[in-house]
Short mmCIF file of N, CA and C in Angstrom, two decimals:
data_model
loop_
_atom_site.label_atom_id
_atom_site.label_comp_id
_atom_site.label_asym_id
_atom_site.label_seq_id
_atom_site.Cartn_x
_atom_site.Cartn_y
_atom_site.Cartn_z
N UNK A 21 0.84 -1.06 0.05
CA UNK A 21 0.01 -0.08 0.13
C UNK A 21 0.89 1.27 -0.06
N UNK A 22 0.40 2.28 -0.69
CA UNK A 22 1.19 3.56 -0.84
C UNK A 22 0.58 4.39 0.33
N UNK A 23 1.58 5.22 1.05
CA UNK A 23 1.11 6.28 1.90
C UNK A 23 0.92 7.70 1.31
N UNK A 24 0.29 8.14 1.68
CA UNK A 24 -0.65 9.44 0.91
C UNK A 24 0.10 10.60 2.11
N UNK A 25 0.45 11.41 1.43
CA UNK A 25 1.35 12.59 1.97
C UNK A 25 0.37 13.88 1.99
N UNK A 26 -0.04 14.27 3.12
CA UNK A 26 -1.15 15.20 3.11
C UNK A 26 -0.24 16.84 3.75
N UNK A 27 -0.56 17.74 2.58
CA UNK A 27 0.16 19.04 2.92
C UNK A 27 -0.67 19.73 3.91
N UNK A 28 -0.16 20.48 4.96
CA UNK A 28 -0.49 21.31 5.88
C UNK A 28 -1.51 22.26 5.01
N UNK A 29 -2.60 22.62 5.44
CA UNK A 29 -3.32 23.95 4.89
C UNK A 29 -2.72 25.18 5.46
N UNK A 30 -2.58 26.24 4.58
CA UNK A 30 -2.08 27.55 4.77
C UNK A 30 -3.27 28.26 5.14
N UNK A 31 -4.00 28.49 6.22
CA UNK A 31 -5.07 29.19 6.63
C UNK A 31 -4.84 30.50 6.38
N UNK A 32 -3.70 31.19 6.63
CA UNK A 32 -3.40 32.60 6.42
C UNK A 32 -3.64 32.87 4.84
N UNK A 33 -2.85 32.11 4.13
CA UNK A 33 -3.03 32.19 2.81
C UNK A 33 -4.47 32.28 2.17
N UNK A 34 -5.35 31.27 2.46
CA UNK A 34 -6.67 31.14 2.25
C UNK A 34 -7.39 32.45 2.70
N UNK A 35 -7.31 32.89 3.75
CA UNK A 35 -7.81 33.93 4.34
C UNK A 35 -7.68 35.37 3.50
N UNK A 36 -6.50 35.39 3.04
CA UNK A 36 -5.89 36.63 2.34
C UNK A 36 -6.51 36.40 0.91
N UNK A 37 -6.54 35.36 0.51
CA UNK A 37 -6.87 35.15 -1.15
C UNK A 37 -8.26 35.24 -1.33
N UNK A 38 -9.16 34.52 -0.31
CA UNK A 38 -10.79 34.38 -0.51
C UNK A 38 -11.41 35.11 0.55
N UNK A 39 -11.40 34.96 1.78
CA UNK A 39 -12.08 35.40 2.64
C UNK A 39 -12.37 37.08 3.07
N UNK A 40 -10.97 37.64 2.61
CA UNK A 40 -10.90 38.88 2.90
C UNK A 40 -11.31 39.65 1.66
N UNK A 41 -11.56 39.22 0.80
CA UNK A 41 -11.96 39.99 -0.60
C UNK A 41 -13.23 40.85 -0.20
N UNK A 42 -13.51 42.01 -0.86
CA UNK A 42 -14.71 42.78 -0.65
C UNK A 42 -15.90 42.10 -0.93
N UNK A 43 -15.87 41.30 -1.94
CA UNK A 43 -16.99 40.49 -2.42
C UNK A 43 -17.44 39.39 -1.26
N UNK A 44 -16.39 38.93 -0.91
CA UNK A 44 -16.67 37.72 0.28
C UNK A 44 -17.42 38.07 1.48
N UNK A 45 -16.65 39.43 1.76
CA UNK A 45 -17.09 40.18 3.01
C UNK A 45 -18.75 40.44 2.96
N UNK A 46 -19.25 40.81 1.57
CA UNK A 46 -20.37 41.28 1.38
C UNK A 46 -21.30 39.87 1.57
N UNK A 47 -20.90 38.85 0.99
CA UNK A 47 -21.52 37.68 0.73
C UNK A 47 -21.69 36.93 2.22
N UNK A 48 -20.64 37.13 3.06
CA UNK A 48 -20.69 36.72 4.58
C UNK A 48 -22.05 37.57 5.50
N UNK A 49 -21.57 38.89 5.13
CA UNK A 49 -22.69 39.94 5.75
C UNK A 49 -23.84 39.53 5.45
N UNK A 50 -24.39 39.05 4.09
CA UNK A 50 -25.69 38.73 3.86
C UNK A 50 -25.99 37.59 4.63
N UNK A 51 -25.36 36.56 4.48
CA UNK A 51 -25.60 35.12 5.44
C UNK A 51 -25.86 35.40 6.78
N UNK A 52 -24.92 36.41 7.30
CA UNK A 52 -24.99 36.40 8.82
C UNK A 52 -26.45 37.19 9.16
N UNK A 53 -26.85 38.25 7.86
CA UNK A 53 -28.31 39.06 8.10
C UNK A 53 -29.27 37.93 8.31
N UNK A 54 -29.33 37.02 7.36
CA UNK A 54 -30.34 35.99 7.23
C UNK A 54 -30.43 35.15 8.41
N UNK A 55 -29.37 34.86 8.91
CA UNK A 55 -29.37 33.80 10.16
C UNK A 55 -29.90 34.97 11.28
N UNK A 56 -29.60 36.09 11.57
CA UNK A 56 -30.06 36.92 12.32
C UNK A 56 -31.62 37.05 12.48
N UNK A 57 -32.18 37.17 11.18
CA UNK A 57 -33.46 37.42 11.04
C UNK A 57 -34.24 36.31 11.45
N UNK A 58 -33.66 35.05 11.14
CA UNK A 58 -34.07 33.65 11.51
C UNK A 58 -34.15 33.37 13.15
N UNK A 59 -33.09 33.95 13.55
CA UNK A 59 -33.02 34.10 15.17
C UNK A 59 -33.98 34.56 15.71
N UNK A 60 -34.27 35.85 15.18
CA UNK A 60 -35.31 36.85 15.79
C UNK A 60 -36.84 36.05 15.57
N UNK A 61 -36.92 35.44 14.55
CA UNK A 61 -38.35 34.79 14.39
C UNK A 61 -38.65 33.54 15.06
N UNK A 62 -37.47 33.18 15.79
CA UNK A 62 -37.51 31.86 16.62
C UNK A 62 -37.13 30.70 15.95
N UNK A 63 -36.61 30.77 14.47
CA UNK A 63 -36.73 29.52 13.75
C UNK A 63 -35.21 28.87 14.07
N UNK A 64 -34.41 29.56 14.20
CA UNK A 64 -33.11 28.85 14.80
C UNK A 64 -32.60 29.64 16.12
N UNK A 65 -31.66 29.00 16.64
CA UNK A 65 -30.94 29.69 18.02
C UNK A 65 -29.35 29.23 17.94
N UNK A 66 -28.59 30.28 18.81
CA UNK A 66 -27.11 30.08 18.72
C UNK A 66 -26.67 28.71 19.21
N UNK A 67 -25.94 27.90 18.48
CA UNK A 67 -25.49 26.52 18.92
C UNK A 67 -26.48 25.52 18.85
N UNK A 68 -27.38 25.69 17.73
CA UNK A 68 -28.53 24.44 17.80
C UNK A 68 -27.90 23.62 16.70
N UNK A 69 -27.12 23.85 15.74
CA UNK A 69 -26.36 23.11 14.92
C UNK A 69 -27.08 23.16 13.61
N UNK A 70 -27.73 24.22 13.37
CA UNK A 70 -28.85 24.22 12.21
C UNK A 70 -28.09 25.22 11.25
N UNK A 71 -28.39 25.52 9.93
CA UNK A 71 -27.90 26.16 8.91
C UNK A 71 -29.12 26.76 8.18
N UNK A 72 -29.16 28.10 7.61
CA UNK A 72 -30.19 28.65 6.95
C UNK A 72 -29.67 28.44 5.58
N UNK A 73 -30.87 27.56 4.96
CA UNK A 73 -30.12 27.05 3.50
C UNK A 73 -31.00 27.67 2.34
N UNK A 74 -30.25 27.91 1.40
CA UNK A 74 -31.04 28.68 0.23
C UNK A 74 -31.35 27.42 -0.81
N UNK A 75 -32.81 27.22 -1.08
CA UNK A 75 -33.24 26.14 -1.75
C UNK A 75 -32.77 26.03 -3.12
N UNK A 76 -32.92 27.57 -3.55
CA UNK A 76 -32.69 27.40 -5.20
C UNK A 76 -31.54 28.67 -5.42
N UNK A 77 -30.76 28.40 -6.19
CA UNK A 77 -30.10 29.40 -6.78
C UNK A 77 -30.55 30.47 -7.98
N UNK A 78 -30.47 31.67 -7.91
CA UNK A 78 -31.10 32.33 -8.98
C UNK A 78 -30.08 32.49 -10.45
N UNK A 79 -30.49 33.17 -11.16
CA UNK A 79 -29.73 33.00 -12.36
C UNK A 79 -28.46 34.14 -12.03
N UNK A 80 -27.42 33.55 -12.69
CA UNK A 80 -26.17 34.28 -12.18
C UNK A 80 -25.34 33.67 -10.95
N UNK A 81 -25.80 32.68 -10.46
CA UNK A 81 -25.60 31.97 -9.33
C UNK A 81 -25.48 33.13 -7.76
N UNK A 82 -26.43 33.87 -8.06
CA UNK A 82 -26.58 34.78 -6.85
C UNK A 82 -27.40 34.20 -5.72
N UNK A 83 -27.29 34.60 -4.56
CA UNK A 83 -28.34 33.79 -3.59
C UNK A 83 -29.40 34.66 -3.50
N UNK A 84 -30.66 33.94 -3.62
CA UNK A 84 -32.07 34.64 -3.42
C UNK A 84 -32.47 34.51 -1.88
N UNK A 85 -32.50 35.78 -1.17
CA UNK A 85 -32.61 35.82 0.00
C UNK A 85 -34.09 36.12 0.49
N UNK A 86 -34.71 35.79 -0.51
CA UNK A 86 -36.45 35.95 -0.06
C UNK A 86 -36.79 34.77 1.12
N UNK A 87 -37.72 35.19 1.89
CA UNK A 87 -38.09 33.94 2.87
C UNK A 87 -38.60 32.78 2.26
N UNK A 88 -39.25 32.63 0.98
CA UNK A 88 -39.71 31.48 0.36
C UNK A 88 -38.48 30.71 -0.08
N UNK A 89 -37.21 31.19 -0.24
CA UNK A 89 -36.43 30.49 -0.63
C UNK A 89 -35.08 29.87 0.29
N UNK A 90 -35.62 30.36 1.70
CA UNK A 90 -34.74 29.83 2.75
C UNK A 90 -35.56 28.65 3.50
N UNK A 91 -34.70 27.95 3.88
CA UNK A 91 -35.12 26.60 4.56
C UNK A 91 -34.01 26.19 5.94
N UNK A 92 -34.72 25.92 6.86
CA UNK A 92 -33.55 25.45 8.05
C UNK A 92 -33.48 24.12 7.92
N UNK A 93 -32.04 23.65 7.81
CA UNK A 93 -31.39 22.31 7.96
C UNK A 93 -30.57 22.12 8.94
N UNK A 94 -30.24 20.85 8.95
CA UNK A 94 -29.15 20.58 10.05
C UNK A 94 -28.00 20.74 9.23
N UNK A 95 -26.67 21.36 9.73
CA UNK A 95 -25.41 21.58 9.29
C UNK A 95 -24.79 20.62 8.54
N UNK A 96 -25.07 19.32 8.93
CA UNK A 96 -24.35 18.13 8.33
C UNK A 96 -25.15 17.84 7.04
N UNK A 97 -26.38 17.94 7.13
CA UNK A 97 -27.22 17.88 5.72
C UNK A 97 -26.97 19.02 4.81
N UNK A 98 -26.99 20.29 5.22
CA UNK A 98 -26.69 21.13 4.19
C UNK A 98 -25.27 20.95 3.67
N UNK A 99 -24.18 20.87 4.44
CA UNK A 99 -22.87 21.31 3.95
C UNK A 99 -22.50 19.66 3.05
N UNK A 100 -23.02 18.69 3.19
CA UNK A 100 -22.85 17.58 2.70
C UNK A 100 -23.47 17.58 1.03
N UNK A 101 -24.55 18.57 0.82
CA UNK A 101 -25.36 18.71 -0.24
C UNK A 101 -24.45 19.73 -1.02
N UNK A 102 -24.18 20.52 -0.58
CA UNK A 102 -23.37 21.54 -1.23
C UNK A 102 -21.88 21.58 -1.38
N UNK A 103 -21.31 20.53 -1.02
CA UNK A 103 -20.00 20.31 -0.91
C UNK A 103 -19.49 19.90 -2.43
#
């Protein structure tokens, strides 16, 4: 059997390249806003293991944040589908 060498992830490089861009900051802020609204309505709670899931993506791969397009799912289910 062959041993597979796994490189360590460079988290600083990933953050600098992806998460710190203006576009991603806006996307993250929009996701956080939707989560806060769901918390206010009592649909989710902090630490409950749930995600606010977008049912459909609109044209151009933009997220549709309308209430009818949002669904509460478990983190494991949502993240396994979208990966």
